[in-house]
Amino acid sequence: MNDNNSPKFAVVGHPNKGKSSIVSTLSHNDSIQISSRSGTTEQADHFTVNTIKGSYDLIDTPGFQRPLRVLNWLEQHCNSASERAATVAKFVADSECKTQFKDEVALLEPVIDGAAILYVVDGSRPYGSEYEAEMEILRWTGQPSMALINPIENNDYIGEWESALAQYFKSVRVFNPMKADFEKHIELLQTFTHLNPKWAHVLGSIIDDLQNERATQQTTSVSILMHLIEDLCQYQNCQKVLSESQAKLIKPALEKQYKAWMKQREEKAIKELLTTYAHYQTKVSLDQFDLPPDLFDCDKWFAWGLDKKQLIYAGTAAGAVSGAALDVAVAGSSLMAGAIGGGLIGAGSAWFSADKLVDIKIKGLPLGGYQACVGPIKNRNFPYVVIGRFIHLFKQISQLNHANRQALDFNASDFQDKVETLEKIEQKELHAACARLIKQKPVDSLSEVLTPLFND
Ligand SMILES: Nc1nc2c(ncn2[C@@H]2O[C@H](COP(=O)(O)OP(=O)(O)OP(=O)(O)O)[C@@H](O)[C@H]2O)c(=O)[nH]1
Ligand SMILES: [Mg+2]
């Protein structure tokens, strides 16, 4: 838990309006229980957001159950408006209230303890007078407060809510904990800074930290891909054999092991990516993704990697023709046709053919016997396929809110469009890097080459 002077926010409201979802997304914690069952959260739970320069607390609370009766109790125990906050404190401390109004005591306790109020409503359901007692009780506490409209199913009643909430709260914001992107999280935290002037400074520092952390996460992601692609492009599975005929016999087994290793290596990278973005518990479990389309499902390669036209460009960009000729080729002139016609990219070669991914190589060993090896992969599209798949997952994982427990979607890829949006020089560098990778040659500054693909 936090020290008493650091910012704290109690997330309160009707049951089942997304309070826990908001806490989960803002605290980057995917272990918080969220469910369509009303009354999921039964006690006040503190979640501390820690950064280098500070920390703040978010307190998830149970929903109001009997607000009208609670308001009645408060009115009966209060003689003057100046005693309202003290009356709420009395309510929270009262042993009978603790059993009779368990949920209200749990949700008001942190507020009486100094937490600011974040009142959550659902913008897809109409406003109703039953919420007035809740807002009135919150007003009695005298604590700084703001309202968050969570458009759970749609935006239909946002306007209605805005007018109603404005009467009780100085600040009203729409925030969707399932969909809000990182900029929206930051915008919301910035509004928190206005709730209590004493907290403004530390919250400002925390926002800076979170932005830096976000940039670091991206750098880490680039590095995960860099190691993945190097490993996948270099991997060979070798075994000693006595004769060439034995080598042919074990080829299917070697190939199977080879592919299994490659897939596992990719899964490891995805796990690292999930960890980088603090997704530990979500349904994005690795057994769930048999990674469709399969890493070796060659029919899908032109979707994940480059398409044929881009591959031709890649061939020229990787240095097969001069820079000047390259620009003409990219402009779509006849030179491109000439290049293909001229056999620059031999038909059925490693560029397009997906059937011959890996060959078996057999070589004699100095002390007798042979070594049979499967891999490294030869297909020129392969590095792009690896990059394309990873970038696709990166986009989803880096934007996945912690309240969103859905499985990831592996079907779409816009890697080709992404490559097109790179600067020409960046494209050239990418193609040159991939050309070296597929020949198992080291690439200087691979992370610099990959970084533009991760930028928005
Ligand atoms: N589609 C969608 N569903 C949401 C959103 N926010 C919450 N939900 C769903 O609404 C339900 C309630 O979410 P919770 O975060 O558990 O709500 P709560 O207010 O903490 O509920 P209690 O703890 O029961 O009071 C769950 O089924 C969520 O999946 C949203 O922005 N979009
Ligand atoms: Mg809850």
Short mmCIF file of C-alpha atoms and ligand atoms in Angstrom, two decimals:
data_model
loop_
_atom_site.label_atom_id
_atom_site.label_comp_id
_atom_site.label_asym_id
_atom_site.label_seq_id
_atom_site.Cartn_x
_atom_site.Cartn_y
_atom_site.Cartn_z
CA MET A 1 0.00 0.00 0.00
CA ASN A 2 0.91 3.61 -0.48
CA ASP A 3 1.98 6.26 2.03
CA ASN A 4 -0.73 8.65 3.02
CA ASN A 5 0.40 11.59 0.91
CA SER A 6 0.58 9.84 -2.41
CA PRO A 7 -2.36 10.10 -4.78
CA LYS A 8 -5.16 7.61 -4.43
CA PHE A 9 -8.34 7.14 -6.37
CA ALA A 10 -11.35 5.08 -5.39
CA VAL A 11 -13.18 3.74 -8.44
CA VAL A 12 -16.83 3.60 -7.43
CA GLY A 13 -20.30 3.28 -8.96
CA HIS A 14 -23.20 0.94 -9.68
CA PRO A 15 -22.41 -2.78 -9.90
CA ASN A 16 -21.19 -4.11 -13.24
CA LYS A 17 -20.31 -0.82 -14.91
CA GLY A 18 -16.65 -1.57 -15.60
CA LYS A 19 -15.01 -0.33 -12.40
CA SER A 20 -12.65 -3.29 -12.22
CA SER A 21 -12.02 -2.99 -15.97
CA ILE A 22 -10.87 0.60 -15.51
CA VAL A 23 -8.58 -0.36 -12.61
CA SER A 24 -7.16 -3.26 -14.62
CA THR A 25 -6.37 -1.14 -17.68
CA LEU A 26 -4.92 1.79 -15.76
CA SER A 27 -2.79 -0.38 -13.47
CA HIS A 28 -1.68 -2.70 -16.32
CA ASN A 29 -2.83 -5.62 -14.23
CA ASP A 30 -4.53 -8.46 -16.06
CA SER A 31 -5.19 -10.53 -12.94
CA ILE A 32 -8.01 -8.34 -11.65
CA GLN A 33 -11.32 -10.17 -11.73
CA ILE A 34 -13.74 -8.85 -14.34
CA SER A 35 -17.01 -10.52 -15.12
CA SER A 36 -20.49 -9.96 -16.48
CA ARG A 37 -21.82 -11.12 -13.13
CA SER A 38 -23.02 -8.20 -11.03
CA GLY A 39 -21.27 -8.02 -7.66
CA THR A 40 -17.97 -9.55 -8.79
CA THR A 41 -15.86 -7.25 -6.64
CA GLU A 42 -16.78 -7.84 -3.00
CA GLN A 43 -14.24 -5.76 -1.14
CA ALA A 44 -12.03 -2.74 -1.69
CA ASP A 45 -8.76 -3.83 -3.35
CA HIS A 46 -5.75 -1.54 -3.58
CA PHE A 47 -3.54 -1.61 -6.67
CA THR A 48 -0.41 0.50 -6.64
CA VAL A 49 1.00 1.87 -9.86
CA ASN A 50 4.74 2.19 -9.26
CA THR A 51 7.10 4.12 -11.47
CA ILE A 52 10.65 5.40 -10.89
CA LYS A 53 9.60 8.81 -9.64
CA GLY A 54 6.48 7.93 -7.70
CA SER A 55 3.40 5.84 -7.20
CA TYR A 56 -0.33 6.18 -6.94
CA ASP A 57 -3.11 3.88 -5.76
CA LEU A 58 -6.21 2.78 -7.56
CA ILE A 59 -8.83 1.24 -5.33
CA ASP A 60 -11.29 -1.15 -6.91
CA THR A 61 -14.53 -1.27 -4.91
CA PRO A 62 -17.82 -3.17 -4.79
CA GLY A 63 -20.80 -1.41 -6.39
CA PHE A 64 -23.50 0.46 -4.47
CA GLN A 65 -26.25 -1.96 -3.38
CA ARG A 66 -28.68 0.09 -1.30
CA PRO A 67 -27.83 3.73 -1.91
CA LEU A 68 -31.30 5.05 -1.01
CA ARG A 69 -31.28 3.41 2.39
CA VAL A 70 -27.72 4.56 3.02
CA LEU A 71 -28.67 8.13 2.14
CA ASN A 72 -31.60 7.83 4.54
CA TRP A 73 -29.29 6.68 7.30
CA LEU A 74 -26.94 9.59 6.64
CA GLU A 75 -29.78 12.13 6.67
CA GLN A 76 -31.09 10.74 9.92
CA HIS A 77 -27.68 11.00 11.57
CA CYS A 78 -26.77 14.48 10.39
CA ASN A 79 -27.94 17.80 11.79
CA SER A 80 -26.14 20.29 9.60
CA ALA A 81 -24.51 20.44 6.17
CA SER A 82 -21.17 21.12 7.84
CA GLU A 83 -21.29 17.68 9.43
CA ARG A 84 -21.90 15.71 6.28
CA ALA A 85 -18.37 14.35 5.78
CA ALA A 86 -18.19 13.48 9.49
CA THR A 87 -21.51 11.67 9.21
CA VAL A 88 -20.18 9.52 6.35
CA ALA A 89 -17.15 8.73 8.52
CA LYS A 90 -19.53 7.76 11.33
CA PHE A 91 -21.41 5.51 8.89
CA VAL A 92 -18.20 3.76 7.81
CA ALA A 93 -17.16 3.19 11.44
CA ASP A 94 -20.58 2.00 12.63
CA SER A 95 -20.54 -1.72 13.42
CA GLU A 96 -24.19 -2.22 12.49
CA CYS A 97 -23.68 -0.47 9.13
CA LYS A 98 -20.69 -2.71 8.51
CA THR A 99 -22.96 -5.73 8.40
CA GLN A 100 -26.08 -4.11 7.03
CA PHE A 101 -24.42 -2.03 4.31
CA LYS A 102 -21.24 -4.02 3.73
CA ASP A 103 -20.66 -2.84 0.14
CA GLU A 104 -21.28 0.84 0.82
CA VAL A 105 -18.96 0.75 3.86
CA ALA A 106 -16.26 -0.94 1.77
CA LEU A 107 -16.54 1.60 -1.04
CA LEU A 108 -16.76 4.68 1.19
CA GLU A 109 -13.94 3.69 3.54
CA PRO A 110 -11.09 4.58 1.14
CA VAL A 111 -12.84 7.86 0.28
CA ILE A 112 -13.07 8.83 3.96
CA ASP A 113 -9.41 7.81 4.13
CA GLY A 114 -8.51 10.52 1.58
CA ALA A 115 -8.98 8.94 -1.83
CA ALA A 116 -10.36 11.04 -4.68
CA ILE A 117 -13.50 9.67 -6.32
CA LEU A 118 -13.75 8.27 -9.84
CA TYR A 119 -17.46 7.62 -10.39
CA VAL A 120 -18.10 5.16 -13.22
CA VAL A 121 -21.29 4.91 -15.30
CA ASP A 122 -22.27 3.03 -18.47
CA GLY A 123 -22.82 5.33 -21.47
CA SER A 124 -24.76 2.65 -23.35
CA ARG A 125 -27.59 2.60 -20.79
CA PRO A 126 -29.93 5.51 -20.05
CA TYR A 127 -29.51 7.74 -17.04
CA GLY A 128 -32.01 7.12 -14.25
CA SER A 129 -32.88 8.77 -10.96
CA GLU A 130 -31.65 5.67 -9.08
CA TYR A 131 -28.11 7.02 -9.59
CA GLU A 132 -28.90 10.26 -7.77
CA ALA A 133 -28.65 8.73 -4.30
CA GLU A 134 -25.17 7.37 -5.17
CA MET A 135 -23.94 10.73 -6.40
CA GLU A 136 -25.47 12.49 -3.43
CA ILE A 137 -23.72 10.16 -0.98
CA LEU A 138 -20.42 10.78 -2.77
CA ARG A 139 -21.01 14.53 -2.59
CA TRP A 140 -21.48 14.24 1.16
CA THR A 141 -17.90 13.00 1.53
CA GLY A 142 -16.57 16.34 0.28
CA GLN A 143 -13.71 14.59 -1.50
CA PRO A 144 -12.45 15.69 -4.95
CA SER A 145 -14.24 13.75 -7.64
CA MET A 146 -14.77 13.21 -11.33
CA ALA A 147 -17.05 11.01 -13.43
CA LEU A 148 -16.03 8.50 -16.09
CA ILE A 149 -18.52 7.40 -18.72
CA ASN A 150 -17.67 3.90 -19.91
CA PRO A 151 -19.46 3.21 -23.21
CA ILE A 152 -19.77 -0.54 -22.57
CA GLU A 153 -21.84 -1.47 -25.63
CA ASN A 154 -22.26 1.79 -27.55
CA ASN A 155 -22.27 5.59 -27.20
CA ASP A 156 -26.04 5.99 -27.24
CA TYR A 157 -26.56 7.77 -23.91
CA ILE A 158 -23.32 9.65 -23.48
CA GLY A 159 -24.95 13.06 -24.05
CA GLU A 160 -27.71 12.35 -21.53
CA TRP A 161 -25.14 11.24 -18.96
CA GLU A 162 -22.97 14.26 -19.55
CA SER A 163 -25.82 16.62 -18.69
CA ALA A 164 -26.79 14.64 -15.60
CA LEU A 165 -23.25 14.18 -14.29
CA ALA A 166 -22.29 17.81 -14.84
CA GLN A 167 -24.59 18.73 -11.94
CA TYR A 168 -22.56 16.62 -9.54
CA PHE A 169 -19.03 16.55 -10.99
CA LYS A 170 -16.77 19.34 -12.24
CA SER A 171 -15.02 16.98 -14.56
CA VAL A 172 -16.70 14.33 -16.74
CA ARG A 173 -14.75 12.18 -19.22
CA VAL A 174 -15.54 9.32 -21.56
CA PHE A 175 -13.13 6.43 -21.06
CA ASN A 176 -13.42 2.96 -22.55
CA PRO A 177 -11.16 0.59 -20.60
CA MET A 178 -11.34 -2.04 -23.35
CA LYS A 179 -10.39 0.20 -26.25
CA ALA A 180 -8.66 3.35 -25.02
CA ASP A 181 -5.19 3.60 -26.50
CA PHE A 182 -2.08 4.70 -24.63
CA GLU A 183 -2.61 8.39 -25.46
CA LYS A 184 -6.11 8.18 -23.94
CA HIS A 185 -4.66 6.66 -20.75
CA ILE A 186 -2.25 9.56 -20.51
CA GLU A 187 -4.99 12.12 -21.21
CA LEU A 188 -7.03 10.62 -18.38
CA LEU A 189 -4.11 10.70 -15.95
CA GLN A 190 -3.62 14.35 -16.88
CA THR A 191 -7.19 15.10 -15.80
CA PHE A 192 -6.44 13.32 -12.49
CA THR A 193 -3.74 15.92 -11.82
CA HIS A 194 -6.46 18.57 -11.47
CA LEU A 195 -8.34 16.74 -8.72
CA ASN A 196 -5.96 17.60 -5.92
CA PRO A 197 -3.23 20.26 -6.28
CA LYS A 198 -1.06 18.40 -3.75
CA TRP A 199 -0.85 15.45 -6.16
CA ALA A 200 -0.27 17.35 -9.38
CA HIS A 201 3.52 17.24 -9.21
CA VAL A 202 3.95 13.55 -8.49
CA LEU A 203 1.28 12.58 -11.02
CA GLY A 204 3.10 14.67 -13.62
CA SER A 205 6.32 12.76 -12.90
CA ILE A 206 4.47 9.45 -13.08
CA ILE A 207 3.07 10.42 -16.50
CA ASP A 208 6.63 11.19 -17.71
CA ASP A 209 7.79 7.83 -16.40
CA LEU A 210 4.96 5.98 -18.10
CA GLN A 211 5.79 7.65 -21.40
CA ASN A 212 9.46 6.70 -21.05
CA GLU A 213 8.49 3.18 -20.09
CA ARG A 214 6.35 2.94 -23.22
CA ALA A 215 9.32 3.93 -25.37
CA THR A 216 11.52 1.37 -23.61
CA GLN A 217 8.94 -1.33 -24.24
CA GLN A 218 9.15 -0.58 -27.94
CA THR A 219 12.96 -0.75 -27.92
CA THR A 220 12.74 -4.08 -26.11
CA SER A 221 10.29 -5.35 -28.73
CA VAL A 222 12.69 -4.42 -31.54
CA SER A 223 15.42 -6.32 -29.79
CA ILE A 224 13.22 -9.39 -29.29
CA LEU A 225 12.52 -9.44 -33.03
CA MET A 226 16.17 -8.90 -33.86
CA HIS A 227 17.25 -11.96 -31.90
CA LEU A 228 14.35 -13.99 -33.22
CA ILE A 229 15.09 -13.28 -36.83
CA GLU A 230 18.80 -13.94 -36.42
CA ASP A 231 18.12 -17.26 -34.74
CA LEU A 232 15.51 -18.37 -37.24
CA CYS A 233 17.62 -17.46 -40.24
CA GLN A 234 20.67 -19.26 -38.88
CA TYR A 235 19.20 -22.40 -37.39
CA GLN A 236 20.39 -25.77 -38.68
CA ASN A 237 19.47 -29.17 -37.35
CA CYS A 238 22.35 -31.62 -37.87
CA GLN A 239 22.94 -35.25 -37.06
CA LYS A 240 25.79 -37.67 -37.65
CA VAL A 241 25.02 -40.54 -40.00
CA LEU A 242 26.99 -43.51 -41.28
CA SER A 243 26.05 -43.29 -44.93
CA GLU A 244 24.35 -41.10 -47.48
CA SER A 245 21.45 -43.49 -47.68
CA GLN A 246 20.95 -43.27 -43.91
CA ALA A 247 20.92 -39.48 -44.24
CA LYS A 248 18.05 -39.73 -46.73
CA LEU A 249 16.19 -41.99 -44.32
CA ILE A 250 16.37 -39.60 -41.40
CA LYS A 251 15.54 -36.52 -43.46
CA PRO A 252 11.84 -36.44 -42.52
CA ALA A 253 12.67 -36.69 -38.81
CA LEU A 254 15.33 -33.98 -39.08
CA GLU A 255 12.91 -31.73 -40.90
CA LYS A 256 10.21 -32.28 -38.30
CA GLN A 257 12.59 -31.41 -35.47
CA TYR A 258 13.80 -28.42 -37.42
CA LYS A 259 10.30 -27.01 -37.85
CA ALA A 260 9.38 -27.74 -34.23
CA TRP A 261 12.43 -25.81 -33.05
CA MET A 262 11.63 -22.87 -35.31
CA LYS A 263 8.04 -22.70 -34.06
CA GLN A 264 9.10 -22.92 -30.46
CA ARG A 265 11.61 -20.16 -30.99
CA GLU A 266 8.89 -17.94 -32.41
CA GLU A 267 6.58 -18.75 -29.49
CA LYS A 268 9.33 -17.82 -27.07
CA ALA A 269 9.63 -14.42 -28.73
CA ILE A 270 5.87 -13.87 -28.50
CA LYS A 271 5.95 -14.78 -24.82
CA GLU A 272 8.73 -12.25 -24.32
CA LEU A 273 6.62 -9.67 -26.12
CA LEU A 274 3.63 -10.38 -23.86
CA THR A 275 5.85 -10.11 -20.78
CA THR A 276 7.28 -6.82 -22.02
CA TYR A 277 3.76 -5.40 -22.01
CA ALA A 278 2.86 -7.03 -18.66
CA HIS A 279 0.35 -9.48 -20.10
CA TYR A 280 0.74 -12.50 -17.88
CA GLN A 281 -2.70 -13.92 -17.24
CA THR A 282 -4.78 -13.02 -20.21
CA LYS A 283 -6.32 -15.69 -22.37
CA VAL A 284 -3.50 -15.11 -24.81
CA SER A 285 -2.04 -18.42 -23.78
CA LEU A 286 0.43 -20.02 -26.11
CA ASP A 287 -1.34 -23.39 -26.28
CA GLN A 288 -4.22 -21.48 -27.75
CA PHE A 289 -2.22 -20.27 -30.61
CA ASP A 290 -1.03 -22.88 -32.87
CA LEU A 291 0.00 -19.70 -34.64
CA PRO A 292 -2.37 -19.75 -37.55
CA PRO A 293 -1.30 -19.36 -40.22
CA ASP A 294 1.42 -21.81 -39.44
CA LEU A 295 4.95 -20.52 -39.67
CA PHE A 296 5.49 -23.09 -42.39
CA ASP A 297 2.16 -22.70 -44.11
CA CYS A 298 3.68 -21.47 -47.33
CA ASP A 299 0.36 -20.67 -48.99
CA LYS A 300 0.02 -17.83 -46.51
CA TRP A 301 3.48 -16.51 -46.98
CA PHE A 302 2.60 -13.89 -49.49
CA ALA A 303 0.13 -12.56 -46.94
CA TRP A 304 2.58 -12.46 -44.06
CA GLY A 305 5.78 -11.51 -45.86
CA LEU A 306 6.09 -9.47 -49.02
CA ASP A 307 3.96 -9.95 -52.09
CA LYS A 308 5.58 -10.89 -55.39
CA LYS A 309 5.95 -7.34 -56.64
CA GLN A 310 7.56 -6.23 -53.42
CA LEU A 311 9.90 -9.19 -53.53
CA ILE A 312 11.09 -8.15 -56.96
CA TYR A 313 11.70 -4.70 -55.63
CA ALA A 314 13.47 -6.21 -52.65
CA GLY A 315 15.75 -8.10 -55.01
CA THR A 316 16.75 -4.92 -56.76
CA ALA A 317 16.94 -2.93 -53.55
CA ALA A 318 19.22 -5.47 -51.94
CA GLY A 319 21.85 -4.46 -54.43
CA ALA A 320 21.22 -6.54 -57.49
CA VAL A 321 21.02 -3.41 -59.62
CA SER A 322 22.41 0.09 -59.25
CA GLY A 323 20.69 2.73 -57.14
CA ALA A 324 19.66 4.82 -60.13
CA ALA A 325 18.17 1.84 -61.93
CA LEU A 326 16.43 0.89 -58.71
CA ASP A 327 14.48 4.14 -58.57
CA VAL A 328 13.34 3.63 -62.13
CA ALA A 329 12.31 0.08 -61.31
CA VAL A 330 10.33 1.19 -58.32
CA ALA A 331 8.54 3.74 -60.45
CA GLY A 332 7.12 0.72 -62.23
CA SER A 333 8.89 1.24 -65.56
CA SER A 334 9.69 -1.47 -68.03
CA LEU A 335 13.00 -1.97 -66.31
CA MET A 336 11.24 -4.08 -63.74
CA ALA A 337 9.92 -6.37 -66.43
CA GLY A 338 13.38 -6.33 -67.94
CA ALA A 339 14.90 -7.35 -64.68
CA ILE A 340 12.63 -10.34 -64.38
CA GLY A 341 13.00 -11.19 -68.04
CA GLY A 342 16.74 -10.97 -67.65
CA GLY A 343 16.62 -13.70 -65.09
CA LEU A 344 17.67 -11.44 -62.27
CA ILE A 345 15.21 -13.26 -60.14
CA GLY A 346 15.16 -16.70 -61.66
CA ALA A 347 11.70 -18.19 -61.90
CA GLY A 348 11.15 -20.87 -59.30
CA SER A 349 14.19 -19.69 -57.46
CA ALA A 350 14.49 -19.17 -53.74
CA TRP A 351 12.50 -15.97 -54.17
CA PHE A 352 9.12 -17.38 -54.97
CA SER A 353 9.17 -21.06 -54.49
CA ALA A 354 7.93 -22.08 -51.11
CA ASP A 355 8.04 -25.81 -51.55
CA LYS A 356 11.76 -26.17 -51.12
CA LEU A 357 12.17 -24.38 -47.87
CA VAL A 358 15.05 -26.29 -46.49
CA ASP A 359 17.39 -28.69 -48.15
CA ILE A 360 19.23 -31.53 -46.58
CA LYS A 361 22.96 -31.23 -46.89
CA ILE A 362 25.26 -34.15 -46.36
CA LYS A 363 28.94 -33.74 -45.84
CA GLY A 364 31.72 -36.16 -45.03
CA LEU A 365 33.36 -35.77 -41.65
CA PRO A 366 37.17 -35.80 -41.26
CA LEU A 367 37.07 -38.81 -38.94
CA GLY A 368 34.73 -40.80 -41.13
CA GLY A 369 30.98 -40.93 -41.41
CA TYR A 370 28.75 -38.10 -42.54
CA GLN A 371 26.80 -35.20 -41.16
CA ALA A 372 23.30 -34.55 -42.41
CA CYS A 373 21.92 -31.04 -41.87
CA VAL A 374 18.53 -29.47 -42.44
CA GLY A 375 18.51 -25.71 -42.75
CA PRO A 376 19.25 -22.87 -42.70
CA ILE A 377 16.23 -21.72 -44.60
CA LYS A 378 16.84 -20.39 -48.10
CA ASN A 379 13.56 -18.78 -49.07
CA ARG A 380 14.10 -15.07 -49.66
CA ASN A 381 10.67 -14.18 -48.31
CA PHE A 382 11.31 -15.90 -45.01
CA PRO A 383 12.84 -13.00 -43.04
CA TYR A 384 9.93 -10.81 -44.15
CA VAL A 385 7.44 -13.45 -43.02
CA VAL A 386 9.04 -13.55 -39.59
CA ILE A 387 9.09 -9.76 -39.38
CA GLY A 388 5.53 -9.46 -40.71
CA ARG A 389 4.10 -11.87 -38.17
CA PHE A 390 5.97 -10.29 -35.31
CA ILE A 391 4.97 -6.73 -36.24
CA HIS A 392 1.35 -7.87 -36.45
CA LEU A 393 1.51 -9.33 -32.95
CA PHE A 394 3.41 -6.33 -31.68
CA LYS A 395 0.65 -4.00 -32.84
CA GLN A 396 -1.98 -6.04 -31.07
CA ILE A 397 -0.09 -6.73 -27.87
CA SER A 398 1.24 -3.21 -27.45
CA GLN A 399 -2.32 -1.91 -27.74
CA LEU A 400 -4.04 -4.61 -25.76
CA ASN A 401 -5.63 -3.13 -22.66
CA HIS A 402 -5.27 -5.17 -19.52
CA ALA A 403 -9.04 -5.26 -19.06
CA ASN A 404 -9.38 -6.87 -22.47
CA ARG A 405 -9.13 -10.59 -21.95
CA GLN A 406 -9.90 -11.59 -25.52
CA ALA A 407 -7.58 -13.86 -27.46
CA LEU A 408 -5.45 -12.17 -30.08
CA ASP A 409 -6.43 -12.19 -33.72
CA PHE A 410 -3.87 -13.70 -36.06
CA ASN A 411 -5.67 -13.38 -39.33
CA ALA A 412 -4.92 -10.01 -40.73
CA SER A 413 -1.64 -8.61 -41.81
CA ASP A 414 -0.80 -5.21 -43.10
CA PHE A 415 2.91 -5.70 -43.13
CA GLN A 416 3.07 -5.08 -46.87
CA ASP A 417 1.39 -1.69 -46.45
CA LYS A 418 3.72 -0.94 -43.59
CA VAL A 419 6.75 -1.67 -45.75
CA GLU A 420 5.32 0.62 -48.44
CA THR A 421 5.06 3.49 -45.98
CA LEU A 422 8.73 3.29 -45.04
CA GLU A 423 11.05 5.89 -46.52
CA LYS A 424 12.83 4.61 -49.62
CA ILE A 425 16.13 4.50 -47.80
CA GLU A 426 14.53 2.54 -44.96
CA GLN A 427 13.08 0.06 -47.43
CA LYS A 428 16.46 -0.35 -49.05
CA GLU A 429 18.12 -0.99 -45.72
CA LEU A 430 15.47 -3.51 -44.75
CA HIS A 431 15.89 -5.42 -48.01
CA ALA A 432 19.65 -5.35 -47.76
CA ALA A 433 19.42 -6.65 -44.17
CA CYS A 434 17.06 -9.47 -45.14
CA ALA A 435 19.30 -10.41 -48.04
CA ARG A 436 22.22 -10.77 -45.63
CA LEU A 437 20.16 -12.58 -42.99
CA ILE A 438 19.08 -15.27 -45.39
CA LYS A 439 22.74 -15.86 -46.25
CA GLN A 440 23.58 -16.08 -42.54
CA LYS A 441 25.70 -12.97 -42.78
CA PRO A 442 25.78 -10.56 -39.84
CA VAL A 443 23.81 -7.34 -40.20
CA ASP A 444 25.18 -4.18 -38.65
CA SER A 445 22.60 -2.09 -36.82
CA LEU A 446 19.75 -4.53 -37.44
CA SER A 447 17.71 -2.92 -34.68
CA GLU A 448 17.93 0.49 -36.41
CA VAL A 449 16.74 -1.13 -39.61
CA LEU A 450 13.78 -2.78 -37.85
CA THR A 451 12.73 0.18 -35.67
CA PRO A 452 10.77 2.13 -38.34
CA LEU A 453 8.45 -0.88 -38.69
CA PHE A 454 7.44 -0.49 -35.04
CA ASN A 455 6.58 3.20 -35.26
CA ASP A 456 2.98 4.32 -35.73
N1 LIG B 1 -17.66 -4.36 -24.39
C1 LIG B 1 -17.29 -3.82 -23.24
N2 LIG B 1 -17.52 -4.48 -22.12
C2 LIG B 1 -17.15 -3.93 -20.96
C3 LIG B 1 -16.52 -2.68 -20.87
N3 LIG B 1 -16.28 -2.40 -19.58
C4 LIG B 1 -16.74 -3.44 -18.87
N4 LIG B 1 -17.27 -4.37 -19.70
C5 LIG B 1 -17.92 -5.60 -19.32
O1 LIG B 1 -18.83 -5.28 -18.31
C6 LIG B 1 -18.83 -6.26 -17.33
C7 LIG B 1 -18.50 -5.68 -15.96
O2 LIG B 1 -17.16 -5.29 -15.90
P1 LIG B 1 -16.42 -5.15 -14.49
O3 LIG B 1 -15.19 -4.35 -14.77
O4 LIG B 1 -16.28 -6.46 -13.83
O5 LIG B 1 -17.49 -4.26 -13.75
P2 LIG B 1 -17.52 -3.81 -12.22
O6 LIG B 1 -18.14 -2.47 -12.21
O7 LIG B 1 -16.19 -3.95 -11.60
O8 LIG B 1 -18.54 -4.88 -11.63
P3 LIG B 1 -18.76 -5.33 -10.09
O9 LIG B 1 -17.43 -5.63 -9.51
O10 LIG B 1 -19.61 -6.54 -10.26
O11 LIG B 1 -19.46 -4.21 -9.44
C8 LIG B 1 -17.90 -7.30 -17.80
O12 LIG B 1 -18.63 -8.29 -18.50
C9 LIG B 1 -16.98 -6.58 -18.73
O13 LIG B 1 -16.43 -7.45 -19.70
C10 LIG B 1 -16.30 -1.99 -22.09
O14 LIG B 1 -15.78 -0.87 -22.12
N5 LIG B 1 -16.68 -2.60 -23.25
MG MG B 2 -15.59 -5.13 -10.05
#
